[in-house]
């Protein structure tokens, strides 16, 4: 048992360090589920309307691939489980991945775990504490989802099944993250491996659910994300399926424990590749170095956004078929100007989501400068003729340019898919690229806030993620809570033009751009005047 000494103390330490981060994960999962249920309850008042909506969903392979199978369309709970149950499982899995790797591999990479291990801390205590916190996070999120769904009037059994399925998916990927943390010496590589595994799980689930009853339906049973939906909340629940996710988490965690004893502290089972003894000329400037550090992430995010655009574009033409499933929706569409404007509104909404994703990338790229500083590489770099402006500015440049590249990739994917459907590829690509890029001035504002934190309060840079989460919640829940316009205007995404289909007013875009530039300049000025480290 000496190998587990110190687990309670490490759990308290993680809770102390991540109290805000963990609360945000729980809140995001519960808030999106609640908002989805509330919106369905307002749109579809009768069983016949919900059944009509369900029939249109079951006939749409793209929506089934995107959101998963629809087992029950007669209740608000069943529609909510279809629309957001799988997405919530993905978010829970991401929360587990980031939490476990942050408190295992990232701690080893920074050297803090070696210092902690010099005290009365067992060899398996860090991984045990990280897994315990991740499991607790998922259990709390699942329980809160169940309680809120019951409060909204859905059945208790279905609500518990929905929350338990989400928690089981998160527990499964906590074990996956624990394995990835043992394989490499870098936390970014470990996170990339775990997120790639999550991506494969989502693709398997989508491929299996896109054609119900076909020969490839079994693929969804190979995915922990698929298992969370196969619990069938609100539709003759399959409680035994929960054992698959929990058992998978236990199995992968056991493998991770075995791997811990096969390596040294700070080392990975996969040795890092040695670089050349002399750097090539392409690395002579800080901007070239930043490109070397950021290119893998940028390429990966761009490919993912292009694929997301393809999914959104291929679904657009079928949006019109959903109009007749709800009298309330028909009234809304009539006020908007018909089905054509409904498709424009669909693209506006989806590009709004893509703008939030681009903002997340921009924050990540900005905070790479802080990662370099905490790893003590920035201090070495700044001991050369490299100036502080060049070091920090190089990462900020990739945050700004990279977010624009991501949005353009989304527009290309959506324009290509929708253009094929309406036989206007060139026109739709140009239109939708412009509509996607309209989100760019808002997407860089959170990154500019991160730059200010980096310049003045570097220890609080992770608060930038909380700011982005606040903007997300304002956009998703604000209209449901009927918050006043002054409150909604706090989010920069409230001020972006509703493209395609509406006119563009330059003033909001100019103001957003000016705010981002001013905040970035302030952050750089703060970094020039503070100590490094």
Short mmCIF file of C-alpha atoms in Angstrom, two decimals:
data_model
loop_
_atom_site.label_atom_id
_atom_site.label_comp_id
_atom_site.label_asym_id
_atom_site.label_seq_id
_atom_site.Cartn_x
_atom_site.Cartn_y
_atom_site.Cartn_z
CA UNK A 1 0.00 0.00 0.00
CA UNK A 2 2.98 2.32 0.24
CA UNK A 3 2.69 2.89 -3.51
CA UNK A 4 -0.61 4.71 -2.84
CA UNK A 5 0.49 6.85 0.09
CA UNK A 6 -0.53 10.50 -0.31
CA UNK A 7 -3.58 9.99 -2.52
CA UNK A 8 -6.02 11.98 -0.31
CA UNK A 9 -3.57 14.88 -0.06
CA UNK A 10 -3.05 14.97 -3.84
CA UNK A 11 -6.80 14.87 -4.43
CA UNK A 12 -7.20 17.92 -2.18
CA UNK A 13 -4.35 19.65 -4.03
CA UNK A 14 -5.95 18.99 -7.42
CA UNK A 15 -9.30 20.21 -6.13
CA UNK A 16 -7.65 23.37 -4.84
CA UNK A 17 -5.81 24.09 -8.08
CA UNK A 18 -8.66 23.19 -10.44
CA UNK A 19 -11.72 24.22 -8.46
CA UNK A 20 -12.78 26.72 -11.12
CA UNK A 21 -11.80 24.53 -14.07
CA UNK A 22 -13.72 21.53 -12.74
CA UNK A 23 -16.78 23.63 -11.95
CA UNK A 24 -16.79 25.02 -15.50
CA UNK A 25 -16.73 21.52 -17.04
CA UNK A 26 -19.68 20.41 -14.90
CA UNK A 27 -21.59 23.59 -15.60
CA UNK A 28 -21.09 23.42 -19.37
CA UNK A 29 -22.35 19.84 -19.59
CA UNK A 30 -25.38 20.46 -17.40
CA UNK A 31 -26.21 23.84 -18.95
CA UNK A 32 -26.22 22.59 -22.53
CA UNK A 33 -28.42 19.61 -21.65
CA UNK A 34 -30.86 21.85 -19.80
CA UNK A 35 -30.95 24.45 -22.57
CA UNK A 36 -31.60 21.75 -25.19
CA UNK A 37 -34.47 20.23 -23.18
CA UNK A 38 -35.97 23.66 -22.56
CA UNK A 39 -35.87 24.56 -26.25
CA UNK A 40 -37.49 21.28 -27.35
CA UNK A 41 -40.24 21.75 -24.78
CA UNK A 42 -40.97 25.16 -26.24
CA UNK A 43 -40.93 24.07 -29.90
CA UNK A 44 -42.88 20.81 -29.73
CA UNK A 45 -45.93 20.85 -27.45
CA UNK A 46 -47.69 17.70 -28.63
CA UNK A 47 -46.65 14.10 -29.13
CA UNK A 48 -47.68 14.23 -32.79
CA UNK A 49 -45.36 17.15 -33.46
CA UNK A 50 -42.48 15.39 -31.73
CA UNK A 51 -43.15 12.18 -33.66
CA UNK A 52 -43.21 14.06 -36.96
CA UNK A 53 -39.90 15.67 -36.08
CA UNK A 54 -38.49 12.26 -35.12
CA UNK A 55 -39.57 10.73 -38.43
CA UNK A 56 -37.68 13.43 -40.34
CA UNK A 57 -34.60 12.82 -38.21
CA UNK A 58 -34.64 9.04 -38.73
CA UNK A 59 -34.79 9.62 -42.50
CA UNK A 60 -31.72 11.88 -42.45
CA UNK A 61 -28.46 9.92 -42.40
CA UNK A 62 -26.37 13.05 -41.89
CA UNK A 63 -28.20 14.07 -38.71
CA UNK A 64 -28.00 10.51 -37.40
CA UNK A 65 -24.26 10.49 -38.03
CA UNK A 66 -23.82 13.90 -36.41
CA UNK A 67 -25.98 13.44 -33.29
CA UNK A 68 -26.55 9.70 -33.00
CA UNK A 69 -29.60 7.43 -33.02
CA UNK A 70 -33.06 8.65 -32.01
CA UNK A 71 -34.68 5.94 -29.89
CA UNK A 72 -37.64 7.91 -28.53
CA UNK A 73 -39.23 10.88 -30.26
CA UNK A 74 -42.43 10.98 -28.23
CA UNK A 75 -40.93 12.84 -25.26
CA UNK A 76 -38.80 15.91 -24.67
CA UNK A 77 -36.29 13.75 -22.81
CA UNK A 78 -35.87 11.40 -25.76
CA UNK A 79 -35.25 14.28 -28.16
CA UNK A 80 -32.76 15.83 -25.74
CA UNK A 81 -30.88 12.54 -25.37
CA UNK A 82 -30.59 12.35 -29.18
CA UNK A 83 -29.63 15.97 -29.75
CA UNK A 84 -27.09 16.47 -27.00
CA UNK A 85 -26.48 13.15 -25.25
CA UNK A 86 -23.64 12.16 -27.58
CA UNK A 87 -22.14 15.66 -27.61
CA UNK A 88 -22.25 15.78 -23.81
CA UNK A 89 -20.45 12.42 -23.74
CA UNK A 90 -17.72 13.90 -25.97
CA UNK A 91 -17.39 16.92 -23.66
CA UNK A 92 -17.17 14.63 -20.61
CA UNK A 93 -14.47 12.61 -22.37
CA UNK A 94 -12.51 15.80 -23.14
CA UNK A 95 -12.80 16.89 -19.51
CA UNK A 96 -11.36 13.55 -18.40
CA UNK A 97 -8.51 13.71 -20.90
CA UNK A 98 -7.44 17.24 -19.93
CA UNK A 99 -7.78 16.56 -16.20
CA UNK A 100 -5.82 13.29 -16.13
CA UNK A 101 -2.99 14.45 -18.39
CA UNK A 102 -2.72 17.82 -16.63
CA UNK A 103 -2.07 16.12 -13.29
CA UNK A 104 0.13 13.28 -14.53
CA UNK A 105 2.20 13.85 -17.65
CA UNK A 106 2.15 17.66 -17.50
CA UNK A 107 3.29 17.57 -13.86
CA UNK A 108 6.16 15.25 -14.80
CA UNK A 109 7.11 17.40 -17.77
CA UNK A 110 7.36 20.50 -15.58
CA UNK A 111 9.38 18.69 -12.91
CA UNK A 112 6.84 19.35 -10.15
CA UNK A 113 5.89 15.70 -9.80
CA UNK A 114 9.49 14.75 -9.08
CA UNK A 115 9.57 17.28 -6.26
CA UNK A 116 6.27 16.03 -4.90
CA UNK A 117 7.47 12.44 -5.18
CA UNK A 118 10.47 13.27 -3.02
CA UNK A 119 8.08 13.54 -0.07
CA UNK A 120 5.82 10.89 1.42
CA UNK A 121 4.05 10.11 -1.87
CA UNK A 122 3.75 6.65 -3.38
CA UNK A 123 4.61 5.75 -6.99
CA UNK A 124 0.96 5.25 -7.95
CA UNK A 125 -0.44 8.14 -5.91
CA UNK A 126 -0.39 10.83 -8.69
CA UNK A 127 -2.18 8.72 -11.28
CA UNK A 128 -4.66 7.47 -8.68
CA UNK A 129 -5.47 11.01 -7.55
CA UNK A 130 -5.89 12.23 -11.14
CA UNK A 131 -8.19 9.33 -12.01
CA UNK A 132 -10.19 9.81 -8.83
CA UNK A 133 -10.78 13.47 -9.60
CA UNK A 134 -11.75 12.70 -13.22
CA UNK A 135 -14.20 10.00 -12.11
CA UNK A 136 -15.65 12.31 -9.47
CA UNK A 137 -16.04 15.08 -12.06
CA UNK A 138 -18.06 12.79 -14.33
CA UNK A 139 -20.21 11.43 -11.53
CA UNK A 140 -21.10 14.94 -10.35
CA UNK A 141 -21.86 16.09 -13.92
CA UNK A 142 -24.02 13.03 -14.59
CA UNK A 143 -25.91 13.42 -11.32
CA UNK A 144 -26.56 17.12 -11.98
CA UNK A 145 -27.85 16.33 -15.48
CA UNK A 146 -30.24 13.73 -14.05
CA UNK A 147 -31.57 16.13 -11.39
CA UNK A 148 -32.09 19.00 -13.83
CA UNK A 149 -33.88 16.78 -16.35
CA UNK A 150 -36.24 15.56 -13.62
CA UNK A 151 -36.91 19.18 -12.64
CA UNK A 152 -37.83 19.89 -16.27
CA UNK A 153 -40.49 17.19 -16.10
CA UNK A 154 -38.86 14.15 -17.74
CA UNK A 155 -39.02 10.67 -16.24
CA UNK A 156 -36.60 9.80 -13.45
CA UNK A 157 -35.39 6.54 -15.00
CA UNK A 158 -34.59 8.18 -18.34
CA UNK A 159 -32.89 11.13 -16.65
CA UNK A 160 -30.68 8.85 -14.56
CA UNK A 161 -29.81 6.80 -17.65
CA UNK A 162 -28.88 9.95 -19.58
CA UNK A 163 -26.62 11.25 -16.81
CA UNK A 164 -25.08 7.83 -16.17
CA UNK A 165 -24.31 7.31 -19.87
CA UNK A 166 -22.50 10.65 -20.05
CA UNK A 167 -20.53 9.82 -16.90
CA UNK A 168 -19.62 6.35 -18.21
CA UNK A 169 -18.16 7.84 -21.40
CA UNK A 170 -16.05 10.25 -19.35
CA UNK A 171 -14.81 7.43 -17.10
CA UNK A 172 -13.86 5.34 -20.13
CA UNK A 173 -11.66 8.11 -21.53
CA UNK A 174 -10.07 8.83 -18.17
CA UNK A 175 -8.41 5.43 -18.54
CA UNK A 176 -7.42 6.20 -22.14
CA UNK A 177 -5.78 9.45 -21.00
CA UNK A 178 -3.93 7.59 -18.25
CA UNK A 179 -2.40 5.23 -20.84
CA UNK A 180 -1.43 8.08 -23.17
CA UNK A 181 0.25 9.87 -20.26
CA UNK A 182 2.65 6.93 -19.90
CA UNK A 183 3.66 6.75 -23.56
CA UNK A 184 5.34 10.08 -24.29
CA UNK A 185 7.46 12.69 -22.51
CA UNK A 186 5.34 15.63 -23.70
CA UNK A 187 1.92 16.53 -22.36
CA UNK A 188 0.87 17.98 -25.71
CA UNK A 189 1.71 14.74 -27.50
CA UNK A 190 -0.14 12.74 -24.86
CA UNK A 191 -3.18 15.00 -25.17
CA UNK A 192 -3.04 14.70 -28.95
CA UNK A 193 -2.96 10.92 -28.76
CA UNK A 194 -5.92 10.82 -26.37
CA UNK A 195 -7.93 13.29 -28.45
CA UNK A 196 -7.14 11.31 -31.61
CA UNK A 197 -8.54 8.24 -29.88
CA UNK A 198 -11.65 10.24 -29.02
CA UNK A 199 -11.91 11.30 -32.66
CA UNK A 200 -11.72 7.69 -33.82
CA UNK A 201 -14.43 6.76 -31.29
CA UNK A 202 -16.69 9.52 -32.64
CA UNK A 203 -16.12 8.47 -36.24
CA UNK A 204 -16.91 4.84 -35.41
CA UNK A 205 -20.09 5.92 -33.68
CA UNK A 206 -21.10 8.16 -36.59
CA UNK A 207 -20.39 5.46 -39.19
CA UNK A 208 -22.44 2.91 -37.28
CA UNK A 209 -25.41 5.19 -36.63
CA UNK A 210 -25.67 6.80 -40.08
CA UNK A 211 -27.34 3.68 -41.56
CA UNK A 212 -29.48 1.91 -38.94
CA UNK A 213 -29.98 -1.77 -39.69
CA UNK A 214 -27.13 -1.89 -42.21
CA UNK A 215 -24.09 -4.12 -42.06
CA UNK A 216 -21.98 -1.44 -40.40
CA UNK A 217 -24.30 -0.72 -37.47
CA UNK A 218 -22.00 -2.77 -35.27
CA UNK A 219 -19.36 -0.02 -35.50
CA UNK A 220 -21.19 2.12 -32.95
CA UNK A 221 -20.75 -0.74 -30.45
CA UNK A 222 -16.97 -0.36 -30.80
CA UNK A 223 -17.08 3.19 -29.43
CA UNK A 224 -17.42 4.38 -25.82
CA UNK A 225 -19.37 7.33 -27.22
CA UNK A 226 -21.73 4.88 -28.87
CA UNK A 227 -22.14 2.98 -25.60
CA UNK A 228 -23.33 6.14 -23.84
CA UNK A 229 -26.17 6.45 -26.36
CA UNK A 230 -26.96 2.73 -26.49
CA UNK A 231 -28.09 3.01 -22.87
CA UNK A 232 -31.27 4.28 -24.59
CA UNK A 233 -32.42 6.97 -22.13
CA UNK A 234 -36.22 7.39 -22.07
CA UNK A 235 -36.66 4.32 -24.33
CA UNK A 236 -36.59 1.02 -22.43
CA UNK A 237 -33.25 1.75 -20.78
CA UNK A 238 -30.42 -0.79 -21.16
CA UNK A 239 -28.70 -0.46 -17.81
CA UNK A 240 -26.21 -3.21 -18.55
CA UNK A 241 -24.56 -1.09 -21.27
CA UNK A 242 -23.20 1.19 -18.53
CA UNK A 243 -20.93 -1.69 -17.49
CA UNK A 244 -19.14 -1.42 -20.87
CA UNK A 245 -17.98 2.15 -20.29
CA UNK A 246 -17.07 1.64 -16.64
CA UNK A 247 -15.37 -1.69 -17.40
CA UNK A 248 -13.40 -0.15 -20.26
CA UNK A 249 -12.24 2.61 -17.92
CA UNK A 250 -11.13 0.05 -15.33
CA UNK A 251 -9.31 -2.01 -17.95
CA UNK A 252 -7.43 0.93 -19.47
CA UNK A 253 -6.60 2.28 -16.00
CA UNK A 254 -5.16 -1.14 -15.07
CA UNK A 255 -2.97 -1.04 -18.18
CA UNK A 256 -1.82 2.47 -17.22
CA UNK A 257 -0.85 1.27 -13.73
CA UNK A 258 1.20 -1.53 -15.27
CA UNK A 259 2.98 0.95 -17.54
CA UNK A 260 3.83 3.30 -14.64
CA UNK A 261 6.12 0.65 -13.16
CA UNK A 262 7.93 0.14 -16.47
CA UNK A 263 9.38 3.63 -16.86
CA UNK A 264 11.33 6.27 -14.99
CA UNK A 265 9.74 9.41 -13.60
CA UNK A 266 9.71 12.04 -16.33
CA UNK A 267 10.35 9.54 -19.11
CA UNK A 268 7.90 8.00 -21.56
CA UNK A 269 7.75 4.51 -22.99
CA UNK A 270 8.22 6.03 -26.44
CA UNK A 271 11.64 7.76 -26.47
CA UNK A 272 11.64 11.18 -28.13
CA UNK A 273 13.22 11.50 -31.54
CA UNK A 274 16.57 13.29 -31.52
CA UNK A 275 16.75 16.44 -33.61
CA UNK A 276 19.65 17.61 -35.79
CA UNK A 277 22.72 18.99 -34.06
CA UNK A 278 22.49 22.26 -36.01
CA UNK A 279 19.21 24.08 -36.57
CA UNK A 280 18.29 24.77 -40.21
CA UNK A 281 18.15 28.35 -41.52
CA UNK A 282 14.34 28.20 -41.35
CA UNK A 283 14.56 28.49 -37.55
CA UNK A 284 16.59 31.69 -37.40
CA UNK A 285 13.70 33.92 -36.27
CA UNK A 286 11.21 33.62 -33.41
CA UNK A 287 8.39 33.57 -35.96
CA UNK A 288 9.94 30.57 -37.69
CA UNK A 289 10.27 28.83 -34.33
CA UNK A 290 6.65 29.62 -33.47
CA UNK A 291 5.59 28.14 -36.82
CA UNK A 292 7.54 24.99 -36.03
CA UNK A 293 5.80 24.75 -32.66
CA UNK A 294 2.31 25.68 -33.85
CA UNK A 295 2.07 24.05 -37.26
CA UNK A 296 1.01 20.58 -36.11
CA UNK A 297 -1.80 21.98 -34.01
CA UNK A 298 -2.91 24.37 -36.74
CA UNK A 299 -3.00 21.66 -39.39
CA UNK A 300 -4.94 19.30 -37.13
CA UNK A 301 -7.50 21.95 -36.16
CA UNK A 302 -7.87 23.03 -39.80
CA UNK A 303 -8.57 19.51 -41.03
CA UNK A 304 -11.10 19.01 -38.25
CA UNK A 305 -12.85 22.29 -39.05
CA UNK A 306 -12.97 21.47 -42.77
CA UNK A 307 -14.59 18.12 -41.96
CA UNK A 308 -17.04 19.86 -39.64
CA UNK A 309 -17.89 22.26 -42.45
CA UNK A 310 -18.56 19.31 -44.77
CA UNK A 311 -20.97 17.86 -42.20
CA UNK A 312 -22.78 21.17 -41.74
CA UNK A 313 -22.96 21.80 -45.48
CA UNK A 314 -24.31 18.35 -46.28
CA UNK A 315 -27.04 18.79 -43.63
CA UNK A 316 -28.18 22.22 -44.82
CA UNK A 317 -30.49 21.16 -47.63
CA UNK A 318 -32.45 18.85 -45.32
CA UNK A 319 -33.14 21.66 -42.82
CA UNK A 320 -36.17 22.73 -44.79
CA UNK A 321 -37.83 19.34 -44.26
CA UNK A 322 -37.98 20.00 -40.51
CA UNK A 323 -40.23 23.03 -40.89
CA UNK A 324 -43.49 21.10 -40.92
CA UNK A 325 -42.71 19.24 -37.70
CA UNK A 326 -43.64 22.14 -35.41
CA UNK A 327 -46.25 24.88 -35.69
CA UNK A 328 -44.02 27.16 -33.61
CA UNK A 329 -41.11 26.50 -35.96
CA UNK A 330 -43.31 27.22 -38.98
CA UNK A 331 -44.30 30.58 -37.49
CA UNK A 332 -40.66 31.44 -36.83
CA UNK A 333 -39.67 30.50 -40.38
CA UNK A 334 -42.55 32.49 -41.87
CA UNK A 335 -41.39 35.56 -39.95
CA UNK A 336 -37.85 34.96 -41.19
CA UNK A 337 -39.02 34.87 -44.79
CA UNK A 338 -39.39 31.20 -45.69
CA UNK A 339 -37.28 28.08 -46.01
CA UNK A 340 -34.44 29.83 -47.87
CA UNK A 341 -33.95 32.16 -44.93
CA UNK A 342 -34.15 29.16 -42.61
CA UNK A 343 -31.10 27.69 -44.34
CA UNK A 344 -29.32 31.03 -43.97
CA UNK A 345 -30.23 31.04 -40.28
CA UNK A 346 -28.91 27.48 -40.02
CA UNK A 347 -25.54 28.53 -41.42
CA UNK A 348 -25.51 31.58 -39.15
CA UNK A 349 -26.00 29.35 -36.11
CA UNK A 350 -23.44 26.75 -37.17
CA UNK A 351 -20.82 29.36 -38.04
CA UNK A 352 -21.43 30.89 -34.63
CA UNK A 353 -20.41 27.56 -33.11
CA UNK A 354 -17.38 27.45 -35.40
CA UNK A 355 -16.44 30.95 -34.23
CA UNK A 356 -16.34 29.68 -30.66
CA UNK A 357 -14.13 26.77 -31.73
CA UNK A 358 -11.80 29.17 -33.55
CA UNK A 359 -11.66 31.27 -30.37
CA UNK A 360 -10.64 28.17 -28.41
CA UNK A 361 -7.79 27.56 -30.87
CA UNK A 362 -6.73 31.22 -30.60
CA UNK A 363 -6.57 30.97 -26.80
CA UNK A 364 -4.54 27.77 -27.01
CA UNK A 365 -2.08 29.35 -29.46
CA UNK A 366 -1.74 32.45 -27.28
CA UNK A 367 -1.11 30.45 -24.12
CA UNK A 368 1.71 28.55 -25.84
CA UNK A 369 3.87 31.55 -24.92
CA UNK A 370 3.04 30.95 -21.25
CA UNK A 371 3.83 27.24 -21.62
CA UNK A 372 7.23 28.10 -23.04
CA UNK A 373 7.80 30.45 -20.12
CA UNK A 374 6.85 27.96 -17.40
CA UNK A 375 9.00 25.29 -19.07
CA UNK A 376 11.96 27.75 -18.81
CA UNK A 377 12.54 27.68 -22.58
CA UNK A 378 11.47 31.31 -22.97
CA UNK A 379 14.20 32.46 -20.59
CA UNK A 380 16.85 30.67 -22.67
CA UNK A 381 15.43 32.09 -25.88
CA UNK A 382 15.35 35.64 -24.50
CA UNK A 383 18.99 35.35 -23.45
CA UNK A 384 19.78 35.51 -27.18
CA UNK A 385 19.21 38.60 -29.36
CA UNK A 386 15.49 37.67 -29.53
CA UNK A 387 13.39 40.49 -28.08
CA UNK A 388 10.32 40.00 -25.92
CA UNK A 389 8.04 41.49 -28.55
CA UNK A 390 9.25 38.97 -31.10
CA UNK A 391 8.84 36.03 -28.74
CA UNK A 392 5.30 36.83 -27.54
CA UNK A 393 4.21 38.46 -30.78
CA UNK A 394 5.05 35.35 -32.80
CA UNK A 395 2.54 33.25 -30.84
CA UNK A 396 -0.08 36.00 -30.90
CA UNK A 397 0.34 36.23 -34.66
CA UNK A 398 -0.43 32.55 -35.09
CA UNK A 399 -3.43 32.90 -32.77
CA UNK A 400 -4.88 35.61 -35.03
CA UNK A 401 -3.94 34.15 -38.41
CA UNK A 402 -4.65 30.57 -37.35
CA UNK A 403 -8.19 31.35 -36.20
CA UNK A 404 -8.88 32.97 -39.59
CA UNK A 405 -7.49 29.88 -41.36
CA UNK A 406 -9.79 27.65 -39.30
CA UNK A 407 -12.87 29.68 -40.18
CA UNK A 408 -11.91 29.77 -43.85
CA UNK A 409 -11.48 25.97 -43.82
CA UNK A 410 -14.97 25.64 -42.35
CA UNK A 411 -16.38 27.85 -45.08
CA UNK A 412 -14.64 25.82 -47.77
CA UNK A 413 -15.99 22.55 -46.40
CA UNK A 414 -19.54 23.85 -45.96
CA UNK A 415 -19.53 25.60 -49.35
CA UNK A 416 -18.27 22.50 -51.13
CA UNK A 417 -20.86 20.17 -49.57
CA UNK A 418 -23.80 22.55 -49.92
CA UNK A 419 -22.67 23.70 -53.37
CA UNK A 420 -22.74 20.11 -54.63
CA UNK A 421 -26.28 19.74 -53.29
CA UNK A 422 -27.59 22.92 -54.99
CA UNK A 423 -25.29 22.74 -58.05
CA UNK A 424 -23.46 25.98 -57.26
CA UNK A 425 -20.07 25.04 -55.85
CA UNK A 426 -18.14 28.20 -56.74
CA UNK A 427 -20.81 30.61 -55.55
CA UNK A 428 -21.52 28.79 -52.28
CA UNK A 429 -17.84 28.43 -51.37
CA UNK A 430 -17.28 32.17 -51.81
CA UNK A 431 -20.45 33.06 -49.89
CA UNK A 432 -19.85 30.71 -46.99
CA UNK A 433 -16.16 31.56 -46.61
CA UNK A 434 -17.22 35.18 -46.18
CA UNK A 435 -19.95 34.20 -43.72
CA UNK A 436 -17.52 32.12 -41.67
CA UNK A 437 -14.83 34.82 -41.63
CA UNK A 438 -17.39 37.29 -40.27
CA UNK A 439 -16.88 35.50 -36.94
CA UNK A 440 -13.15 36.26 -36.91
CA UNK A 441 -13.19 39.70 -35.16
CA UNK A 442 -15.16 38.16 -32.27
CA UNK A 443 -13.04 34.99 -32.19
CA UNK A 444 -9.80 36.89 -31.53
CA UNK A 445 -11.19 38.90 -28.59
CA UNK A 446 -10.87 36.00 -26.09
CA UNK A 447 -7.29 35.48 -27.29
CA UNK A 448 -6.60 39.17 -26.72
CA UNK A 449 -7.95 38.79 -23.17
CA UNK A 450 -5.56 35.86 -22.74
CA UNK A 451 -2.74 38.12 -23.95
CA UNK A 452 -3.61 40.70 -21.27
CA UNK A 453 -3.56 38.00 -18.59
CA UNK A 454 -0.21 36.75 -19.93
CA UNK A 455 1.22 40.24 -19.79
CA UNK A 456 0.00 41.29 -16.36
CA UNK A 457 -1.22 38.24 -14.39
CA UNK A 458 0.57 35.24 -15.94
CA UNK A 459 -0.49 32.87 -13.16
CA UNK A 460 -4.14 33.52 -14.09
CA UNK A 461 -3.87 32.85 -17.82
CA UNK A 462 -6.16 29.81 -17.56
CA UNK A 463 -8.96 32.23 -16.65
CA UNK A 464 -9.16 32.96 -20.39
CA UNK A 465 -10.91 29.60 -20.77
CA UNK A 466 -13.44 30.68 -18.17
CA UNK A 467 -14.07 33.87 -20.14
CA UNK A 468 -14.74 31.85 -23.28
CA UNK A 469 -17.05 29.53 -21.33
CA UNK A 470 -18.96 32.59 -20.14
CA UNK A 471 -19.40 33.79 -23.73
CA UNK A 472 -20.64 30.32 -24.73
CA UNK A 473 -23.19 30.24 -21.93
CA UNK A 474 -24.42 33.74 -22.73
CA UNK A 475 -25.03 32.75 -26.32
CA UNK A 476 -26.72 29.44 -25.55
CA UNK A 477 -28.66 30.14 -22.37
CA UNK A 478 -29.06 33.91 -22.43
CA UNK A 479 -32.03 33.91 -24.86
CA UNK A 480 -33.74 31.14 -22.88
CA UNK A 481 -33.39 33.11 -19.65
CA UNK A 482 -34.49 36.28 -21.48
CA UNK A 483 -31.47 38.22 -20.32
CA UNK A 484 -31.42 41.89 -21.22
CA UNK A 485 -29.58 43.08 -24.29
CA UNK A 486 -26.90 44.92 -22.23
CA UNK A 487 -26.00 41.57 -20.65
CA UNK A 488 -25.97 39.77 -23.99
CA UNK A 489 -23.76 42.51 -25.47
CA UNK A 490 -20.95 41.46 -23.11
CA UNK A 491 -20.18 38.62 -25.50
CA UNK A 492 -18.32 39.72 -28.64
CA UNK A 493 -20.19 37.06 -30.63
CA UNK A 494 -23.42 39.01 -30.13
CA UNK A 495 -22.09 41.72 -32.45
CA UNK A 496 -21.09 39.58 -35.46
CA UNK A 497 -23.21 39.97 -38.63
CA UNK A 498 -25.83 37.29 -39.27
CA UNK A 499 -24.34 35.94 -42.48
CA UNK A 500 -25.29 34.68 -44.98
CA UNK A 501 -28.50 36.49 -45.78
CA UNK A 502 -28.22 39.82 -43.97
CA UNK A 503 -26.46 43.08 -44.60
CA UNK A 504 -23.05 43.78 -43.09
CA UNK A 505 -22.53 46.76 -40.81
CA UNK A 506 -18.88 47.68 -40.61
CA UNK A 507 -18.97 49.46 -37.25
CA UNK A 508 -19.29 46.37 -34.96
CA UNK A 509 -16.49 44.60 -36.83
CA UNK A 510 -14.25 47.65 -36.59
CA UNK A 511 -14.95 48.04 -32.88
CA UNK A 512 -14.27 44.35 -32.17
CA UNK A 513 -11.03 44.52 -34.14
CA UNK A 514 -9.98 47.69 -32.30
CA UNK A 515 -10.73 46.08 -28.93
CA UNK A 516 -8.66 43.01 -29.84
CA UNK A 517 -5.75 45.15 -31.04
CA UNK A 518 -5.84 47.36 -27.93
CA UNK A 519 -5.96 44.40 -25.55
CA UNK A 520 -3.14 42.66 -27.41
CA UNK A 521 -1.00 45.78 -27.31
CA UNK A 522 -1.64 46.14 -23.59
CA UNK A 523 -0.66 42.51 -23.04
CA UNK A 524 2.61 42.94 -24.94
CA UNK A 525 3.37 46.12 -22.98
CA UNK A 526 2.75 44.29 -19.72
CA UNK A 527 5.03 41.43 -20.75
CA UNK A 528 7.85 43.87 -21.55
CA UNK A 529 7.70 45.30 -18.01
CA UNK A 530 7.40 42.17 -15.86
CA UNK A 531 9.87 39.51 -14.86
CA UNK A 532 10.08 36.32 -16.88
CA UNK A 533 9.19 33.19 -14.98
#
